[in-house]
XYZ file of C-alpha atoms in Angstrom:
579
model
C -56.022 21.783 -68.779
C -56.009 24.883 -66.588
C -54.940 22.833 -63.562
C -52.092 21.275 -65.556
C -50.848 24.689 -66.744
C -51.061 26.045 -63.228
C -49.072 23.094 -61.926
C -46.395 23.626 -64.582
C -46.244 27.315 -63.682
C -45.856 26.511 -59.987
C -43.075 24.037 -60.712
C -41.335 26.593 -62.922
C -41.548 29.319 -60.280
C -40.393 26.908 -57.555
C -37.421 25.619 -59.514
C -36.860 28.587 -61.817
C -33.469 29.544 -60.346
C -32.152 25.985 -60.637
C -33.321 25.797 -64.260
C -31.749 29.182 -65.038
C -28.434 28.117 -63.502
C -28.505 24.846 -65.445
C -29.002 26.768 -68.706
C -26.203 29.179 -67.806
C -23.833 26.294 -67.108
C -24.750 24.736 -70.435
C -23.739 27.991 -72.157
C -20.529 28.450 -70.157
C -19.308 24.854 -69.848
C -21.147 22.298 -71.981
C -21.573 24.220 -75.243
C -17.842 25.028 -75.745
C -16.862 21.405 -75.121
C -19.559 20.113 -77.442
C -18.439 22.581 -80.135
C -14.824 21.405 -80.310
C -16.047 17.837 -80.704
C -18.395 18.829 -83.540
C -15.682 20.929 -85.195
C -13.430 17.897 -85.470
C -16.189 15.820 -87.084
C -17.271 18.368 -89.684
C -16.073 17.291 -93.157
C -14.019 20.079 -94.655
C -11.246 20.310 -97.202
C -8.011 19.533 -95.386
C -9.535 19.928 -91.912
C -12.403 18.710 -89.766
C -12.515 14.932 -89.543
C -9.164 14.690 -91.339
C -7.563 16.228 -88.255
C -8.186 12.980 -86.342
C -6.303 11.043 -88.986
C -3.468 13.573 -88.991
C -3.094 13.409 -85.220
C -3.547 9.681 -84.659
C -2.652 7.776 -87.833
C -0.384 9.707 -90.167
C 3.302 10.366 -90.637
C 2.822 13.424 -88.427
C 1.188 11.555 -85.552
C 4.489 10.564 -83.920
C 5.359 14.224 -83.283
C 1.799 15.509 -83.010
C 0.418 13.027 -80.506
C 2.309 9.900 -79.529
C 5.595 11.412 -78.348
C 3.902 14.340 -76.529
C 1.479 11.851 -74.952
C 4.310 9.661 -73.647
C 6.012 12.750 -72.204
C 2.715 13.889 -70.691
C 2.058 10.511 -69.066
C 5.582 10.269 -67.642
C 5.272 13.761 -66.173
C 1.751 13.169 -64.828
C 2.496 9.851 -63.138
C 5.839 11.033 -61.729
C 4.304 14.202 -60.330
C 1.376 12.261 -58.838
C 3.734 9.860 -57.057
C 6.017 12.682 -55.898
C 3.100 14.747 -54.603
C 1.628 11.830 -52.652
C 5.014 11.081 -51.075
C 5.811 14.703 -50.184
C 2.280 15.751 -49.269
C 1.587 12.529 -47.375
C 4.852 12.788 -45.426
C 4.173 16.372 -44.356
C 0.516 15.603 -43.564
C 1.567 12.662 -41.371
C 4.093 14.821 -39.511
C 1.630 17.667 -38.950
C -1.431 15.621 -37.960
C -0.081 12.486 -36.275
C 3.287 13.333 -34.714
C 4.756 15.689 -32.125
C 7.147 17.320 -34.617
C 7.912 20.925 -33.556
C 6.402 23.825 -35.518
C 3.384 21.915 -36.817
C 1.159 24.986 -37.473
C 3.901 26.748 -39.416
C 4.685 23.619 -41.452
C 0.982 23.205 -42.243
C 0.724 26.830 -43.375
C 3.843 26.692 -45.554
C 2.780 23.357 -47.086
C -0.396 24.944 -48.477
C 1.333 27.941 -50.079
C 3.068 26.377 -53.140
C -0.236 25.970 -54.985
C -0.776 29.736 -54.667
C 2.592 30.403 -56.331
C 2.191 30.215 -60.141
C 4.072 27.257 -61.604
C 5.915 29.534 -64.034
C 7.362 31.383 -61.009
C 8.885 28.156 -59.692
C 10.101 27.302 -63.219
C 11.837 30.679 -63.499
C 13.406 30.203 -60.067
C 14.699 26.790 -61.159
C 16.236 28.343 -64.257
C 17.988 31.005 -62.182
C 19.963 28.258 -60.451
C 20.225 25.322 -62.860
C 19.985 26.857 -66.332
C 22.940 26.305 -68.660
C 23.800 28.314 -71.749
C 22.681 25.692 -74.264
C 19.668 27.612 -75.592
C 20.871 31.175 -75.086
C 20.079 33.732 -72.456
C 23.066 32.823 -70.269
C 23.518 30.211 -67.583
C 22.350 30.082 -63.993
C 23.973 30.350 -60.598
C 25.598 26.904 -60.643
C 27.218 27.557 -64.009
C 28.514 30.825 -62.586
C 30.214 28.845 -59.818
C 31.989 26.785 -62.472
C 29.787 23.694 -62.461
C 29.077 22.023 -65.782
C 25.318 21.689 -65.449
C 24.075 18.770 -67.601
C 21.213 19.331 -70.014
C 18.919 16.861 -68.215
C 19.107 19.008 -65.068
C 18.646 22.314 -66.896
C 15.944 21.462 -69.411
C 13.367 18.873 -70.279
C 11.726 16.135 -68.263
C 13.552 16.222 -64.918
C 13.183 19.929 -64.085
C 9.568 19.901 -65.298
C 8.712 17.016 -62.956
C 10.502 18.634 -60.011
C 8.866 22.029 -60.555
C 5.363 20.581 -60.958
C 5.797 18.331 -57.906
C 6.842 21.372 -55.874
C 3.750 23.197 -57.162
C 1.058 20.510 -56.755
C 2.094 18.637 -53.596
C 0.050 21.171 -51.619
C -3.083 19.547 -53.078
C -2.091 16.116 -51.801
C -1.090 17.571 -48.427
C -4.457 19.265 -47.966
C -6.496 16.182 -48.878
C -4.392 13.666 -46.906
C -4.119 15.899 -43.825
C -7.905 16.220 -43.725
C -8.240 12.420 -43.889
C -5.605 11.780 -41.226
C -7.393 14.126 -38.831
C -10.368 11.707 -38.848
C -8.324 8.649 -37.827
C -9.580 7.515 -34.433
C -6.780 7.592 -31.901
C -8.304 4.575 -30.140
C -7.259 2.390 -33.086
C -3.657 3.531 -32.783
C -3.658 3.168 -29.012
C -5.099 -0.342 -29.205
C -2.381 -1.347 -31.669
C 0.297 0.092 -29.404
C -1.069 -1.823 -26.433
C -0.656 -5.066 -28.403
C 2.992 -4.213 -28.996
C 2.742 -3.140 -32.656
C 5.630 -1.023 -33.859
C 5.153 2.469 -35.291
C 6.024 1.125 -38.744
C 3.404 -1.628 -38.375
C 0.781 0.897 -37.252
C 1.590 3.251 -40.117
C 1.429 0.630 -42.864
C -1.186 -1.632 -41.271
C -3.708 0.896 -39.940
C -3.105 4.489 -41.010
C -2.287 4.022 -44.696
C -5.205 1.670 -45.474
C -7.627 4.068 -43.792
C -6.447 7.126 -45.746
C -6.258 5.296 -49.075
C -9.141 7.376 -50.518
C -7.291 10.586 -49.728
C -4.063 9.248 -51.229
C -5.867 8.302 -54.440
C -7.717 11.629 -54.542
C -4.548 13.644 -53.927
C -2.632 11.713 -56.551
C -5.481 12.058 -59.069
C -5.681 15.821 -58.589
C -1.907 16.171 -58.930
C -1.942 14.024 -62.074
C -4.738 16.061 -63.652
C -2.960 19.311 -62.848
C 0.401 18.096 -64.155
C -0.832 16.728 -67.497
C -2.685 19.975 -68.227
C -0.003 22.387 -67.024
C 1.371 24.605 -69.757
C 3.797 26.981 -68.061
C 6.449 24.586 -66.710
C 6.855 22.377 -69.823
C 6.766 25.481 -72.026
C 9.565 27.247 -70.126
C 11.678 24.190 -69.327
C 10.836 21.764 -72.123
C 10.112 23.650 -75.333
C 13.619 25.223 -75.512
C 14.961 21.680 -76.053
C 11.921 20.559 -78.098
C 10.355 18.460 -75.381
C 6.644 18.672 -76.145
C 3.652 17.725 -74.027
C 0.025 17.637 -75.119
C -0.588 21.095 -73.650
C 2.386 22.745 -75.391
C 1.637 20.917 -78.666
C -2.008 22.050 -78.451
C -0.855 25.651 -77.974
C 1.512 25.345 -80.936
C -1.189 24.009 -83.249
C -3.616 26.825 -82.489
C -0.881 29.455 -82.578
C 0.052 28.531 -86.175
C -3.584 28.329 -87.297
C -4.052 24.540 -87.349
C -7.059 24.826 -85.064
C -8.766 21.511 -85.893
C -5.656 19.563 -84.957
C -5.499 21.634 -81.794
C -9.118 20.767 -80.998
C -8.378 17.065 -81.461
C -5.465 17.356 -79.036
C -7.725 19.212 -76.606
C -10.293 16.397 -76.696
C -7.584 13.776 -76.202
C -6.083 15.740 -73.304
C -9.502 15.996 -71.644
C -10.002 12.275 -72.247
C -6.701 11.322 -70.610
C -7.487 13.428 -67.539
C -11.007 11.987 -67.328
C -9.778 8.383 -67.654
C -7.336 8.665 -64.776
C -9.759 10.551 -62.552
C -12.343 7.882 -63.369
C -9.893 5.110 -62.481
C -9.326 6.776 -59.127
C -13.057 6.917 -58.485
C -13.425 3.288 -59.535
C -10.737 2.209 -57.101
C -12.583 4.015 -54.327
C -15.984 2.602 -55.270
C -14.575 -0.899 -55.177
C -13.636 -0.590 -51.501
C -16.058 -0.372 -48.572
C -13.706 -0.411 -45.570
C -12.735 3.247 -45.453
C -15.137 4.400 -42.731
C -13.359 6.200 -39.895
C -16.098 8.490 -38.559
C -18.806 6.922 -36.432
C -21.202 8.114 -33.786
C -18.564 7.646 -31.092
C -16.170 10.435 -30.221
C -12.726 10.130 -31.753
C -9.549 11.201 -30.003
C -6.541 12.215 -32.081
C -3.385 10.311 -31.236
C 0.110 11.617 -31.958
C 3.215 9.497 -32.307
C 6.145 10.487 -30.100
C 9.035 10.668 -32.555
C 11.753 10.509 -29.911
C 15.221 10.900 -31.410
C 13.758 11.251 -34.911
C 11.842 14.380 -33.902
C 14.542 16.904 -34.791
C 15.818 15.260 -38.029
C 12.263 14.885 -39.381
C 11.515 18.491 -38.466
C 14.603 19.597 -40.387
C 13.485 17.591 -43.444
C 9.972 19.070 -43.279
C 11.216 22.631 -42.902
C 13.685 22.104 -45.750
C 10.891 20.939 -48.070
C 8.671 23.878 -47.143
C 11.407 26.489 -47.429
C 12.675 25.158 -50.768
C 9.201 25.167 -52.299
C 7.916 28.477 -50.905
C 10.472 30.921 -49.525
C 13.516 29.982 -51.648
C 11.830 30.420 -55.067
C 10.667 33.898 -54.059
C 14.134 34.880 -52.825
C 15.730 33.542 -56.016
C 13.290 35.476 -58.181
C 14.001 38.655 -56.240
C 17.754 38.209 -56.609
C 17.452 37.277 -60.287
C 15.421 40.434 -60.962
C 18.296 42.562 -59.632
C 21.390 40.734 -60.919
C 22.731 41.604 -64.406
C 23.526 37.910 -64.889
C 22.183 34.721 -63.380
C 25.784 33.514 -63.256
C 26.207 35.794 -60.255
C 22.887 36.259 -58.534
C 24.114 37.984 -55.399
C 26.501 40.627 -56.709
C 26.380 43.801 -58.823
C 22.695 44.270 -58.147
C 20.928 46.982 -60.085
C 17.397 48.384 -60.135
C 17.538 48.887 -63.898
C 15.213 45.946 -64.549
C 12.671 47.655 -62.324
C 13.063 51.411 -62.793
C 15.796 51.880 -65.427
C 15.354 54.088 -68.483
C 15.806 52.643 -71.945
C 19.484 52.425 -72.889
C 20.961 50.743 -75.984
C 23.939 49.642 -73.901
C 21.847 47.782 -71.355
C 19.458 44.845 -71.829
C 19.191 45.548 -75.571
C 17.438 48.819 -74.919
C 14.654 47.371 -72.766
C 13.485 49.838 -70.078
C 12.741 48.688 -66.543
C 9.317 47.186 -66.105
C 8.014 50.207 -64.195
C 8.985 52.409 -67.158
C 7.504 50.014 -69.679
C 4.024 51.064 -70.891
C 3.284 47.370 -71.492
C 3.703 46.621 -67.792
C 1.373 49.409 -66.727
C -1.197 48.290 -69.304
C -0.805 44.634 -68.305
C -1.118 45.469 -64.617
C -4.270 47.525 -65.186
C -5.833 44.901 -67.450
C -4.939 42.047 -65.096
C -6.327 43.746 -61.997
C -9.544 44.824 -63.725
C -9.981 41.416 -65.325
C -9.228 39.619 -62.044
C -11.721 41.731 -60.101
C -14.403 41.459 -62.790
C -14.048 37.683 -63.181
C -13.980 37.144 -59.420
C -17.138 39.228 -59.014
C -18.981 37.562 -61.903
C -17.968 34.028 -60.875
C -19.000 34.571 -57.270
C -22.344 36.120 -58.205
C -23.063 33.014 -60.266
C -21.613 30.870 -57.469
C -23.920 32.287 -54.805
C -26.934 31.893 -57.096
C -26.032 28.257 -57.759
C -25.446 27.686 -54.030
C -28.855 29.161 -53.197
C -30.499 27.062 -55.910
C -28.896 23.871 -54.593
C -29.776 24.695 -50.968
C -33.293 26.096 -51.395
C -34.667 24.539 -54.612
C -33.515 20.951 -54.438
C -34.729 18.540 -57.095
C -32.861 15.231 -57.319
C -31.986 15.157 -61.025
C -31.700 18.865 -61.813
C -29.779 19.755 -58.647
C -27.334 16.910 -59.260
C -26.830 18.112 -62.849
C -26.147 21.679 -61.729
C -23.746 20.491 -59.028
C -21.790 18.296 -61.446
C -21.609 20.912 -64.206
C -20.445 23.599 -61.790
C -17.516 21.381 -60.748
C -16.633 20.202 -64.276
C -14.211 23.083 -65.128
C -12.009 21.959 -62.236
C -11.404 18.675 -64.071
C -10.711 20.227 -67.477
C -7.218 21.252 -68.588
C -7.132 25.042 -68.791
C -5.551 25.206 -72.227
C -8.131 22.717 -73.600
C -10.900 24.807 -72.045
C -9.528 27.905 -73.790
C -9.458 26.019 -77.095
C -13.124 25.108 -76.591
C -14.017 28.774 -76.140
C -12.190 29.686 -79.343
C -14.154 26.990 -81.184
C -17.558 28.225 -80.004
C -17.250 31.968 -79.520
C -14.375 32.684 -81.892
C -16.803 32.808 -84.852
C -20.122 34.689 -85.237
C -23.207 32.960 -83.804
C -26.307 34.212 -85.604
C -26.620 37.956 -84.929
C -23.842 37.861 -82.313
C -20.368 38.871 -83.537
C -17.213 36.800 -83.091
C -15.590 37.351 -79.699
C -12.111 36.132 -80.607
C -9.532 38.755 -79.731
C -11.795 40.516 -77.225
C -11.533 40.885 -73.469
C -15.088 39.568 -73.210
C -14.081 36.121 -74.471
C -11.186 35.990 -72.023
C -13.488 37.079 -69.207
C -16.125 34.463 -70.055
C -13.599 31.625 -70.167
C -11.971 32.643 -66.879
C -15.366 33.090 -65.216
C -16.352 29.556 -66.206
C -12.991 28.228 -64.986
C -13.431 29.923 -61.583
C -16.944 28.561 -60.993
C -15.826 25.501 -58.965
C -14.090 27.762 -56.419
C -17.025 30.182 -56.297
C -19.703 27.502 -56.007
C -17.899 25.558 -53.291
C -17.321 28.739 -51.273
C -20.940 29.768 -51.798
C -22.289 26.396 -50.713
C -20.093 26.381 -47.608
C -21.574 29.707 -46.487
C -25.174 29.367 -47.679
C -25.669 25.993 -45.972
C -24.822 27.638 -42.646
C -27.784 30.016 -43.016
C -31.001 28.522 -41.704
C -33.692 28.154 -44.324
C -36.235 29.349 -41.732
C -34.917 32.895 -42.076
C -35.417 32.871 -45.834
C -38.843 31.253 -45.463
C -39.966 33.864 -42.936
C -38.948 36.664 -45.280
C -40.734 34.988 -48.181
C -43.939 34.739 -46.165
C -43.817 38.512 -45.545
C -43.848 39.063 -49.305
C -40.138 39.662 -49.912
C -39.118 38.649 -53.428
C -36.142 36.461 -54.276
C -33.670 39.259 -55.040
C -34.849 41.190 -51.978
C -34.158 38.163 -49.778
C -30.825 37.580 -51.511
C -29.651 41.163 -50.982
C -31.038 41.676 -47.483
C -30.436 38.260 -45.904
C -28.238 35.798 -47.776
C -25.407 38.050 -48.956
C -24.979 40.017 -45.690
C -24.916 36.815 -43.604
C -22.483 35.139 -46.002
C -20.389 38.262 -46.593
C -17.115 37.088 -45.043
C -17.160 33.734 -46.781
C -18.036 35.347 -50.099
C -15.241 37.887 -49.694
C -12.796 35.018 -49.201
C -14.203 33.376 -52.339
C -13.700 36.611 -54.284
C -10.070 36.801 -53.246
C -9.386 33.131 -54.022
C -10.840 33.571 -57.522
C -8.861 36.776 -57.982
C -5.588 35.046 -57.061
C -6.236 32.222 -59.503
C -7.076 34.623 -62.343
C -4.005 36.842 -62.078
C -1.689 33.830 -61.971
C -3.387 31.891 -64.785
C -1.355 31.221 -67.920
C -2.995 28.131 -69.428
C -6.207 29.936 -70.440
C -4.810 33.401 -71.025
C -1.961 32.266 -73.279
C -4.491 31.290 -75.961
C -7.064 34.043 -75.495
C -5.047 37.201 -74.845
C -4.431 39.773 -77.578
C -1.725 42.443 -78.003
C -4.350 45.032 -77.092
C -5.107 43.263 -73.810
C -1.745 42.161 -72.330
C -1.735 40.339 -69.006
C 0.983 40.043 -66.378
C 1.317 36.250 -66.660
C 1.598 36.414 -70.456
C 4.061 39.321 -70.247
C 6.281 37.320 -67.891
C 6.141 34.306 -70.213
C 6.954 36.483 -73.240
C 9.989 37.990 -71.488
C 11.242 34.522 -70.505
C 10.690 33.152 -74.031
C 12.700 36.052 -75.484
C 15.590 35.469 -73.059
C 14.952 38.533 -70.867
C 14.912 36.536 -67.654
C 15.471 39.467 -65.291
C 12.378 41.245 -66.627
C 10.395 37.999 -66.466
C 11.442 37.517 -62.845
C 10.488 41.105 -61.967
C 7.021 40.775 -63.529
C 6.536 37.431 -61.788
C 7.387 39.046 -58.457
C 4.682 41.638 -59.088
C 2.215 38.767 -59.586
C 3.459 36.979 -56.475
C 3.224 40.056 -54.272
C -0.310 40.724 -55.485
C -1.272 37.057 -55.000
C 0.205 36.840 -51.510
C -1.546 40.016 -50.392
C -4.863 38.669 -51.656
C -4.183 35.207 -50.165
C -3.314 36.747 -46.811
C -6.497 38.792 -46.881
C -8.523 35.662 -47.704
C -6.895 33.725 -44.838
C -7.606 36.605 -42.447
C -11.240 36.690 -43.482
C -11.596 32.924 -43.054
C -10.016 33.158 -39.609
C -12.388 35.885 -38.497
C -15.312 33.938 -39.911
C -14.365 30.858 -37.875
C -14.202 33.002 -34.718
C -17.672 34.359 -35.423
C -19.084 30.838 -35.657
C -17.080 29.477 -32.726
């Protein structure tokens, strides 16, 4: 009996960190998701299980679920295809051709994902908006063009904006796959007289099929869960998606119906990600890395070199630099009809005047902006710190305390928030922590609830960054310190964190950037006492104050780009240190 207890104690001490991290992930990730499912099955008067009937099989279901689902699927599939085409084209140019300016194209092609989707949506409105829903038209209408509704609002602009936002994901994944293609295969095909088209479609594309599927799956999952773009470009003309309909249900107090929509939205994302994985598991001919050295091989584009370079630069400029310039101009122009004349700083520093902008002061004179900026920065820093502390602990547990089943569970749970729609994740947190739990009070309407949800959502970034740095630290160092009597936290503070400092700093900044630009989670969990920059920008845009919305969005962009630049600098220095 004593031997058995001692063995259990030894196992607990050896795997205690992994067990603790598993329990923490259950609290942060599993419990909220389980709660929304239980909430929709609880029999209540006019709610609970009846919400499933209302959403799926009632007179309301056409507007509650089926029409938004069709819109969501059209957007998701269109964006996935567009992202694969754009991202794959740019990845092919950068990795496998001699197109000029490859490093700059590669850098610009990764930036759109760092620009919040609502920023690109606002930039689109500055040019293509018409006066159908109030707030004035855009630049093209100012030039005298009759901008059709389909170009100003609804499905088309939403697809274009989301494709411009998510193609960076496909580019990153496909470029990484193309870099592993053995140049000997291409050279052998050329020696047999195969054309470049034959090589591309017969060798390169089949090899990078996993990356194409993965990039398309990620773009699809992001598009179907995105709230900002369909809310700004679709809701004004009553085009609803599952994410905007979910927000509407919870906003008007029909929470059970909202929870049902959240479960269905998660299910749709999971089904398509699962189909992608199934396609990959059914193929076994994707291997491109062997024990032999591989030489990269670039296609000589010849006369097509300059035209393709122009196309690539046009794509990058239109999805990165142009939206920022349009937002800057739109924050200074009294009317979007004339973006580049009569500029004024009123929307930035103007005092309140009844004769101007309906009495709205410039954002820098608006107490809401100062409060939102302070709250956003504090929240971003706090969430980034908390997520990365948990991330490094999980990384250490996975690297130092490996157990097949438990380690796999921790790894999968830590990545799960990446696959969950943000607005559905926020709904799950309302379901669990929005009401009292035993002696613990309800957290709904508090900054703590918002911080917990964002921390859980940032865990995939933090864990992946932590694992990338921790695995580079030899376990012999940690073992030597343990043998000298150093405890776990002593070893963590004296060895692991200092050696992984640069990588962890980059992880902090990446999490920070994602938090300050997040709208899907914050739109459901913010309160008037805790305004956030992203929500303030959305509120301005919804009320028709587009100049103020553009100005606030620029503040977010400037902050994000500074943090992104700092993260890139840290990663660059870290690579030099390990070179």
